[in-house]
mmCIF file with all atom_site columns, N, CA and C in Angstrom:
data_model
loop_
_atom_site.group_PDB
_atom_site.id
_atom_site.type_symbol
_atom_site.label_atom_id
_atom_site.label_alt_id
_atom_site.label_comp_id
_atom_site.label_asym_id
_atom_site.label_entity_id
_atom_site.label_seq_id
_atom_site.pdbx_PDB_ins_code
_atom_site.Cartn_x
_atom_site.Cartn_y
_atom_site.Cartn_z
_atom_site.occupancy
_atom_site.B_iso_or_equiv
_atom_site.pdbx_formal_charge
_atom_site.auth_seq_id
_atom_site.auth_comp_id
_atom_site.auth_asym_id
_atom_site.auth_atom_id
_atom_site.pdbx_PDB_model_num
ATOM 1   N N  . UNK F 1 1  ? -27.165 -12.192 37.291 1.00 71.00 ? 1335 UNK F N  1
ATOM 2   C CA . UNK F 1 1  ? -26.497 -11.296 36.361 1.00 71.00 ? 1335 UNK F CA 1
ATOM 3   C C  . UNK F 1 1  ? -27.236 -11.309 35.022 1.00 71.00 ? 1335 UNK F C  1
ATOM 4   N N  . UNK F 1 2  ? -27.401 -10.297 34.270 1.00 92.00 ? 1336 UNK F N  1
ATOM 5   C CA . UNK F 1 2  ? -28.195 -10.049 33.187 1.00 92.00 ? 1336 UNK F CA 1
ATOM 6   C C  . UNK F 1 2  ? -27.232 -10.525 31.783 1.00 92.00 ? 1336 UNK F C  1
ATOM 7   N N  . UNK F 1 3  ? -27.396 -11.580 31.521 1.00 95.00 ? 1337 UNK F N  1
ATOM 8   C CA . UNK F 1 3  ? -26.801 -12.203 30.338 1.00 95.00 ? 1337 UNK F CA 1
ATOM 9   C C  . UNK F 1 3  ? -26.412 -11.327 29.108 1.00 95.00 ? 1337 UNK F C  1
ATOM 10  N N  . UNK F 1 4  ? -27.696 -10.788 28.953 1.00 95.00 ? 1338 UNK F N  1
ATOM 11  C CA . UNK F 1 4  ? -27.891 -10.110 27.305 1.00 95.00 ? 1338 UNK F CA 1
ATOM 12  C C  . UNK F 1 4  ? -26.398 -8.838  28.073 1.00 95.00 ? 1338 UNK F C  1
ATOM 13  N N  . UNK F 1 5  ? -26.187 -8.487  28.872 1.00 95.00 ? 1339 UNK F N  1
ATOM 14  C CA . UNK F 1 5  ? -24.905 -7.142  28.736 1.00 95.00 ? 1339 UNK F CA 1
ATOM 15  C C  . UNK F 1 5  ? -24.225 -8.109  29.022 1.00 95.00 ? 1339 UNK F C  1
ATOM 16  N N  . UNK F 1 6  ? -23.564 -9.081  29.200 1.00 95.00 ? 1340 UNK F N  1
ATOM 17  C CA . UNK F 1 6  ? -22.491 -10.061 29.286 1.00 95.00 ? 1340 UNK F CA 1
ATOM 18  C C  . UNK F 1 6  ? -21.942 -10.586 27.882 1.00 95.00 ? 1340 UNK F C  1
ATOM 19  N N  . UNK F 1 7  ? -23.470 -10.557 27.334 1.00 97.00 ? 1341 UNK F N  1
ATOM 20  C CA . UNK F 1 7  ? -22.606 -10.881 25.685 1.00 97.00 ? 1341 UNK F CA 1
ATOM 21  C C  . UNK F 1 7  ? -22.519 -9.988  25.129 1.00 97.00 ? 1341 UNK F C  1
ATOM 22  N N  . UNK F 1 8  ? -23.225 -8.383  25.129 1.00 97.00 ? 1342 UNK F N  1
ATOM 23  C CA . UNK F 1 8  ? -22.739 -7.386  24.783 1.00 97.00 ? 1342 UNK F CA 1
ATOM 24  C C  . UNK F 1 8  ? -21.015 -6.977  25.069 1.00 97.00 ? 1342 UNK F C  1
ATOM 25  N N  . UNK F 1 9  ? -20.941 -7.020  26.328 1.00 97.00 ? 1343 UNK F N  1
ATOM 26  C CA . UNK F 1 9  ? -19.338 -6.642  27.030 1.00 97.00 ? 1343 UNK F CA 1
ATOM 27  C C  . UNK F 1 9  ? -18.664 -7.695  25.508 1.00 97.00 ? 1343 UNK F C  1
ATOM 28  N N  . UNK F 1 10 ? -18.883 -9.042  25.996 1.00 97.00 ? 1344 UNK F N  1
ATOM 29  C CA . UNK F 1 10 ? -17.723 -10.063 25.082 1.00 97.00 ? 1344 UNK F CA 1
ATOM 30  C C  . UNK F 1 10 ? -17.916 -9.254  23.961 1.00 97.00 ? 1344 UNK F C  1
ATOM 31  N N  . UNK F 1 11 ? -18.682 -9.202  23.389 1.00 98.00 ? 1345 UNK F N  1
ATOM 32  C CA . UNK F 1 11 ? -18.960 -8.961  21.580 1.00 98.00 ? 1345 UNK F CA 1
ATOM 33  C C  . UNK F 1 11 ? -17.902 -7.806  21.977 1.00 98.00 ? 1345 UNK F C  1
ATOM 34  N N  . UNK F 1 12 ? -18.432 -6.681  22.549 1.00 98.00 ? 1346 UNK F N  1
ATOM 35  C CA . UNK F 1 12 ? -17.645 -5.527  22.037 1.00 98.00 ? 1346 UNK F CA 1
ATOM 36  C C  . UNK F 1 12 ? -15.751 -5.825  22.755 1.00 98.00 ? 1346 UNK F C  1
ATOM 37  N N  . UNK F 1 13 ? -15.611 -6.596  23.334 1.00 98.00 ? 1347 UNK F N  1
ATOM 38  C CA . UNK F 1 13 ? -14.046 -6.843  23.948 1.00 98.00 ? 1347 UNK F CA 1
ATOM 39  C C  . UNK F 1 13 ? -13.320 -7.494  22.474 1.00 98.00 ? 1347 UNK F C  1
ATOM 40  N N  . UNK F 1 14 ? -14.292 -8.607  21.947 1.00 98.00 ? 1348 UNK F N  1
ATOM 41  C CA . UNK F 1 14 ? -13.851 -9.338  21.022 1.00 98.00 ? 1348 UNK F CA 1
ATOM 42  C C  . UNK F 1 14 ? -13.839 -8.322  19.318 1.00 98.00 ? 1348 UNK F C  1
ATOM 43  N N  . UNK F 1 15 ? -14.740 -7.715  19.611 1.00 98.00 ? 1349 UNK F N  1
ATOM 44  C CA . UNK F 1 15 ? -14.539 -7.045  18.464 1.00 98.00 ? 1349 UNK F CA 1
ATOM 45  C C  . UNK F 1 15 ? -13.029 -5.871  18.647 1.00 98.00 ? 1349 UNK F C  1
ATOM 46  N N  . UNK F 1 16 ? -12.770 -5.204  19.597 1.00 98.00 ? 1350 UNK F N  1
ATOM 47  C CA . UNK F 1 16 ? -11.845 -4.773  19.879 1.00 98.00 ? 1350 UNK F CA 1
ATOM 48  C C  . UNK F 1 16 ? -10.665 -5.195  19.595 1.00 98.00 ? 1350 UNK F C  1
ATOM 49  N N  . UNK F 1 17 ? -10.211 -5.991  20.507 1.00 98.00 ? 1351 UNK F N  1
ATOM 50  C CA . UNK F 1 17 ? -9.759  -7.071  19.737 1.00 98.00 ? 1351 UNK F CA 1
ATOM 51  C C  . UNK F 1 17 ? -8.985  -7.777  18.544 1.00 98.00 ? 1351 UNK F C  1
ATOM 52  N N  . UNK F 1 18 ? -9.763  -7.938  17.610 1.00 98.00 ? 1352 UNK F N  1
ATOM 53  C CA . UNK F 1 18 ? -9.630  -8.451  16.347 1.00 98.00 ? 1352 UNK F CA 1
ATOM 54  C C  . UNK F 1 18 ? -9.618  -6.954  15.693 1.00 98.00 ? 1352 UNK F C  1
ATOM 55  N N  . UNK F 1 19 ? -9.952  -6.226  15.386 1.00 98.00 ? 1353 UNK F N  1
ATOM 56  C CA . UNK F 1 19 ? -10.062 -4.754  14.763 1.00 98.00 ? 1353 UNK F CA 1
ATOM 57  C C  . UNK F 1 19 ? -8.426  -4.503  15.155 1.00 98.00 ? 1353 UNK F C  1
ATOM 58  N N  . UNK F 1 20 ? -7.792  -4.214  16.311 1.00 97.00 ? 1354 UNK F N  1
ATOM 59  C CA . UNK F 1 20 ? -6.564  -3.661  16.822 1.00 97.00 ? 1354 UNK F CA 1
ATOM 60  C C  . UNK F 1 20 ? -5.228  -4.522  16.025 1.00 97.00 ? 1354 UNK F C  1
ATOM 61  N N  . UNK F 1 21 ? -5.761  -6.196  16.109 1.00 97.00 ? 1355 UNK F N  1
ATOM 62  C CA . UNK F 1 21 ? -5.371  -7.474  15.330 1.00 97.00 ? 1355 UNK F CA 1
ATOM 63  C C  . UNK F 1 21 ? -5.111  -6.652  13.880 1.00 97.00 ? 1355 UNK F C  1
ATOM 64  N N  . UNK F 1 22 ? -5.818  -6.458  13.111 1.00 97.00 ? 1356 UNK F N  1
ATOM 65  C CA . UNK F 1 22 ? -6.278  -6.132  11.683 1.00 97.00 ? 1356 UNK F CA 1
ATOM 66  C C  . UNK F 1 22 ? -5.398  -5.189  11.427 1.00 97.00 ? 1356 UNK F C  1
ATOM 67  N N  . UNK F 1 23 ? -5.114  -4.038  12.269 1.00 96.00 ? 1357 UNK F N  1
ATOM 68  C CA . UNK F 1 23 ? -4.859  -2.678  12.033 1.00 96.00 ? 1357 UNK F CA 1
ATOM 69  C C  . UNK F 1 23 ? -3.489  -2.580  12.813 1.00 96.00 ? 1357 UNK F C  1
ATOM 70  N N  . UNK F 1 24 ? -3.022  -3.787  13.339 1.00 94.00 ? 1358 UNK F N  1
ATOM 71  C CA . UNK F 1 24 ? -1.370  -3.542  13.277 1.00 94.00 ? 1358 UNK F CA 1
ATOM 72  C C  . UNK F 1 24 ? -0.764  -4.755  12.035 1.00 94.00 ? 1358 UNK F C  1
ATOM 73  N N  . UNK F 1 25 ? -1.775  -5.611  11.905 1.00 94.00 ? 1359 UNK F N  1
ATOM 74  C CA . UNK F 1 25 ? -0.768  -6.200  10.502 1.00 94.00 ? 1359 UNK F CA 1
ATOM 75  C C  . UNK F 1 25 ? -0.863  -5.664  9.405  1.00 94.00 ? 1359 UNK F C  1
ATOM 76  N N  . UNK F 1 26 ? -1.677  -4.805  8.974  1.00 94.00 ? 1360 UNK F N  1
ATOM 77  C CA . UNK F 1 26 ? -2.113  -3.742  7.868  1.00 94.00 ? 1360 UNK F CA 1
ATOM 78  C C  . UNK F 1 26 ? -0.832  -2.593  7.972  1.00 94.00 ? 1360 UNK F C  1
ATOM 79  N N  . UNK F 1 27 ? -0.729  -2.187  9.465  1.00 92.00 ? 1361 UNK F N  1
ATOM 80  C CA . UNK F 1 27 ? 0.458   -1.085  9.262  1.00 92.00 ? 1361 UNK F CA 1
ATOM 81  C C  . UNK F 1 27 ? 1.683   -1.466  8.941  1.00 92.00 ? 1361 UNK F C  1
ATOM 82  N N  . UNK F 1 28 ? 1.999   -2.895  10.015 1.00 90.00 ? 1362 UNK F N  1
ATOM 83  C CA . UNK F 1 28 ? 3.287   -3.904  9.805  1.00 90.00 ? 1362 UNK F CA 1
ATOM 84  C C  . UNK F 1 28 ? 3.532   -4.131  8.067  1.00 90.00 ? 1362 UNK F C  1
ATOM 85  N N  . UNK F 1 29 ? 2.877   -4.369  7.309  1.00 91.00 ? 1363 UNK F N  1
ATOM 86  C CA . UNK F 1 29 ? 2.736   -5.013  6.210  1.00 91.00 ? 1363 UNK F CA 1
ATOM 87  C C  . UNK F 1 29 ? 3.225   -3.755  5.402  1.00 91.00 ? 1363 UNK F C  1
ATOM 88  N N  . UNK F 1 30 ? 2.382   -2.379  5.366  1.00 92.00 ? 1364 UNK F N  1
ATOM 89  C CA . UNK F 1 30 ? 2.950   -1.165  4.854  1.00 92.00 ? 1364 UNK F CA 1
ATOM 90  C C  . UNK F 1 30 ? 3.660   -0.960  5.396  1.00 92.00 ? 1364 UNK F C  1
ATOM 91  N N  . UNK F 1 31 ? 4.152   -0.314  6.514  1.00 91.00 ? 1365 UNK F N  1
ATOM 92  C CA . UNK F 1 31 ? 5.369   0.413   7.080  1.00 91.00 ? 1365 UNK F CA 1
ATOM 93  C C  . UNK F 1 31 ? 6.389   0.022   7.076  1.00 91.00 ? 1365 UNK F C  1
ATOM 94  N N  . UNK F 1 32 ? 6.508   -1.455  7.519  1.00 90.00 ? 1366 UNK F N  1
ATOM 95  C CA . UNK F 1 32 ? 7.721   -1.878  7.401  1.00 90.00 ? 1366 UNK F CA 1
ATOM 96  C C  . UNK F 1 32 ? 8.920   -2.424  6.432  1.00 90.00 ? 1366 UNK F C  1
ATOM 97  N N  . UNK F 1 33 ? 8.884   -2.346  5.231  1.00 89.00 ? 1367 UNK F N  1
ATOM 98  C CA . UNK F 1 33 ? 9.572   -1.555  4.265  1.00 89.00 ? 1367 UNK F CA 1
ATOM 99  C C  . UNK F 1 33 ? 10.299  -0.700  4.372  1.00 89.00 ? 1367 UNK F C  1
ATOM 100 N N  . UNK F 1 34 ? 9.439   0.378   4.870  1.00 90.00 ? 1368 UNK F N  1
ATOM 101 C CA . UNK F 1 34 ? 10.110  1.851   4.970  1.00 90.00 ? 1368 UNK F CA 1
ATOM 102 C C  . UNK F 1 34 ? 10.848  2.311   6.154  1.00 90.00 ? 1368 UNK F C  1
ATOM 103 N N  . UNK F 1 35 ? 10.320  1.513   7.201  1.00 89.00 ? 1369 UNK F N  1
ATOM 104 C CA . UNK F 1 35 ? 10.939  1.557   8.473  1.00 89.00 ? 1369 UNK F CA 1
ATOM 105 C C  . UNK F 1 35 ? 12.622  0.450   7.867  1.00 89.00 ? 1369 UNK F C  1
ATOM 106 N N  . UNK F 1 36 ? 12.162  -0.179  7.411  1.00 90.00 ? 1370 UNK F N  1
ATOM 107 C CA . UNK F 1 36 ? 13.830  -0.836  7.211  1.00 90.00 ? 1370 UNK F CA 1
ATOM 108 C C  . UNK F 1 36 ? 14.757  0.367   6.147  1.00 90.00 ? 1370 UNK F C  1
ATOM 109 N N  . UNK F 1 37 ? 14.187  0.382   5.220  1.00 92.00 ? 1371 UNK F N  1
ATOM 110 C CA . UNK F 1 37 ? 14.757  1.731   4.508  1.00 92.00 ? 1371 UNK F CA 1
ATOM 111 C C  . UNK F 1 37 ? 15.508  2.956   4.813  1.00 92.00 ? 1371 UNK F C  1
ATOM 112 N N  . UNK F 1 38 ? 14.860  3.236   6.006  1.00 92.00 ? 1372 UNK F N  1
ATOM 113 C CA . UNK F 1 38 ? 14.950  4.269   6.716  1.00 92.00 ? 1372 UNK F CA 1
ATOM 114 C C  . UNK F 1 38 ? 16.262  3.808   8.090  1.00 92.00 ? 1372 UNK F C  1
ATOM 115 N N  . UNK F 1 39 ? 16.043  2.625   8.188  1.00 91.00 ? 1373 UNK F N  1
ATOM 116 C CA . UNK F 1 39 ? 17.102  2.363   9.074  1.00 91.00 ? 1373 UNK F CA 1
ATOM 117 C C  . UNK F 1 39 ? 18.570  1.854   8.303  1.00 91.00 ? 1373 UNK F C  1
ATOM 118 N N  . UNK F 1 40 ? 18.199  1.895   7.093  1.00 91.00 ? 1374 UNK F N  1
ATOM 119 C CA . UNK F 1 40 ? 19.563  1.205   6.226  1.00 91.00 ? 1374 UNK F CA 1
ATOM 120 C C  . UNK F 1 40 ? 20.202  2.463   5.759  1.00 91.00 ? 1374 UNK F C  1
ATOM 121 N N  . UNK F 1 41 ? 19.203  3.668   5.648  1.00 89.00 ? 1375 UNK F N  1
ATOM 122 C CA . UNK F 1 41 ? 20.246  4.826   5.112  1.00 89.00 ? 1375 UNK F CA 1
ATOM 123 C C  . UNK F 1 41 ? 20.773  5.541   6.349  1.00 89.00 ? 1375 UNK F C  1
ATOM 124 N N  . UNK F 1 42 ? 20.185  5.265   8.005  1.00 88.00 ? 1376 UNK F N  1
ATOM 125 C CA . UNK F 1 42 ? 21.021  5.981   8.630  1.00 88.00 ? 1376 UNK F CA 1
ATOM 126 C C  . UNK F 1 42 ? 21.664  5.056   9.388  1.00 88.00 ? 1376 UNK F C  1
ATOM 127 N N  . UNK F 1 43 ? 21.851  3.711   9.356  1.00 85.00 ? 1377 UNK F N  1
ATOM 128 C CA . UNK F 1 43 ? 23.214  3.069   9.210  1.00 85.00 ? 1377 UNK F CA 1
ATOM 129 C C  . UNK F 1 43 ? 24.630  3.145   8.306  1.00 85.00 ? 1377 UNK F C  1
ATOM 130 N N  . UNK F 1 44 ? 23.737  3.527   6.949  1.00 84.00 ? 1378 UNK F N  1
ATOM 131 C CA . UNK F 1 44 ? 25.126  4.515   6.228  1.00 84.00 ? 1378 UNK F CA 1
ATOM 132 C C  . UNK F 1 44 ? 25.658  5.735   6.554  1.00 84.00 ? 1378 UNK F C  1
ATOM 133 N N  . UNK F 1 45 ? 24.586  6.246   6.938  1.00 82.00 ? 1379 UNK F N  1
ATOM 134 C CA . UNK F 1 45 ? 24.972  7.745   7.144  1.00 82.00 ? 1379 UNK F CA 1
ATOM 135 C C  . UNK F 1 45 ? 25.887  7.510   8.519  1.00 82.00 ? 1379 UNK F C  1
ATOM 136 N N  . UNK F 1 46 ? 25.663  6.862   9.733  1.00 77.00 ? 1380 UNK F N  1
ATOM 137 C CA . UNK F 1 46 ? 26.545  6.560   10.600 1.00 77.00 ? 1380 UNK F CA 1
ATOM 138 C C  . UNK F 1 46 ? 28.146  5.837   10.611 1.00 77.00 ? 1380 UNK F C  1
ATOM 139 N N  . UNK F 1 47 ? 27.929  5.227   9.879  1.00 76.00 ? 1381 UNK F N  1
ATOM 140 C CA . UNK F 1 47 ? 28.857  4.793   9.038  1.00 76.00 ? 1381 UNK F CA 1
ATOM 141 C C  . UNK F 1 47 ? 30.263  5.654   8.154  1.00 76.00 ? 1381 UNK F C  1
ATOM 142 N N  . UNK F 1 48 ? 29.210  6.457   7.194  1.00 74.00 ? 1382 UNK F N  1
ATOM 143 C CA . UNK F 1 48 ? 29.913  7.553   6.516  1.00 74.00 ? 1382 UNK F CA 1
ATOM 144 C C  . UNK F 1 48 ? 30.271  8.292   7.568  1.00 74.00 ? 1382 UNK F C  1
ATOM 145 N N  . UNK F 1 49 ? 30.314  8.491   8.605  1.00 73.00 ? 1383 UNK F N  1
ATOM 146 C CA . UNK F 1 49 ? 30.537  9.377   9.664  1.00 73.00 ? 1383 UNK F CA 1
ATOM 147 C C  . UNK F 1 49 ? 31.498  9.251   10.517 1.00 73.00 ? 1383 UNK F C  1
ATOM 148 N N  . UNK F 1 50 ? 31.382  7.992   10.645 1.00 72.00 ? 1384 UNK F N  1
ATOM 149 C CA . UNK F 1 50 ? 32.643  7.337   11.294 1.00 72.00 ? 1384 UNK F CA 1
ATOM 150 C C  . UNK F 1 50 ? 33.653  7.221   10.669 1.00 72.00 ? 1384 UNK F C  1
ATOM 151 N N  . UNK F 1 51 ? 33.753  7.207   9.764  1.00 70.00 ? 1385 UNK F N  1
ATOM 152 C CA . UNK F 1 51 ? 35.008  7.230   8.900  1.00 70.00 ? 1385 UNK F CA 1
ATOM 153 C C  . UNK F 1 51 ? 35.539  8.706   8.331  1.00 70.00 ? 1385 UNK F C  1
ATOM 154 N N  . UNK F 1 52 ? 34.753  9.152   8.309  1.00 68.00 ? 1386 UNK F N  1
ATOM 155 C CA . UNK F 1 52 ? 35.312  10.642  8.582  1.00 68.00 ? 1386 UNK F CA 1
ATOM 156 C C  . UNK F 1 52 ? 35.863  11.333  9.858  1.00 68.00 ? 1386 UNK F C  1
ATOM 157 N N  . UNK F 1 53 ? 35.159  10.500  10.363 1.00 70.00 ? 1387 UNK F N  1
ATOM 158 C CA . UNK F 1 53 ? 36.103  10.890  11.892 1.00 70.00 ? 1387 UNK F CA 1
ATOM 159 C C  . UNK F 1 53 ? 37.548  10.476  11.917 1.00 70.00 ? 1387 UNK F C  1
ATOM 160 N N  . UNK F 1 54 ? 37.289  9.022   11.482 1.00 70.00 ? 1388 UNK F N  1
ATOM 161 C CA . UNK F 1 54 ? 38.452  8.285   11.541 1.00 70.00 ? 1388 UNK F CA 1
ATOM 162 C C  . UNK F 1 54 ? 39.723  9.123   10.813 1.00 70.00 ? 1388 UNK F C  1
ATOM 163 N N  . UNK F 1 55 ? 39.535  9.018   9.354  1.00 67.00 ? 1389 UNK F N  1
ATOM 164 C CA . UNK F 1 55 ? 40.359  9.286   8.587  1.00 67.00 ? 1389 UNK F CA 1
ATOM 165 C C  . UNK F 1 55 ? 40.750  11.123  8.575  1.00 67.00 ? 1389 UNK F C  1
ATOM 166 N N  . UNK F 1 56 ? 39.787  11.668  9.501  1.00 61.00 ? 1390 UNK F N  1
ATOM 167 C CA . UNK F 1 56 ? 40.723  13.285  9.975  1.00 61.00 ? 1390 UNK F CA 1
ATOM 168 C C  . UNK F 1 56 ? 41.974  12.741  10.790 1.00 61.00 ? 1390 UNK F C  1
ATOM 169 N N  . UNK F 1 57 ? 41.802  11.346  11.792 1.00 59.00 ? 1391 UNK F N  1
ATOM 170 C CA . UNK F 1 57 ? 43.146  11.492  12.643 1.00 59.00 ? 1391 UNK F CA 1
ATOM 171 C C  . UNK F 1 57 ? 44.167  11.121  11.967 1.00 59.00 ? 1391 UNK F C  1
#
């Protein structure tokens, strides 16, 4: 088996990899803030909703 494309394959698996690594804790780190944000106002809004239901009966 030809070595030199064996460490090519690794390099490029490993670089893959670590790049995909990088670029979900980068989004995690921004997004998720806003993803909680976003889930706290339509827990109110569900909320506010339910009680409008409620309080028509």
């Amino acid at each position: 088996m030809n070595v030199e494309v064996l460490i090519l394959f690794i390099n490029a698996t490993l670089v893959t990899v670590i790049s995909s690594i990088v670029v979900i804790v980068i989004l995690k780190k921004q997004y998720l803030p806003v993803i909680k944000e976003m889930e706290k106002k339509e827990d109110e809004e569900v909320d506010a909703h339910k009680e409008n239901i409620t309080s028509n009966f």
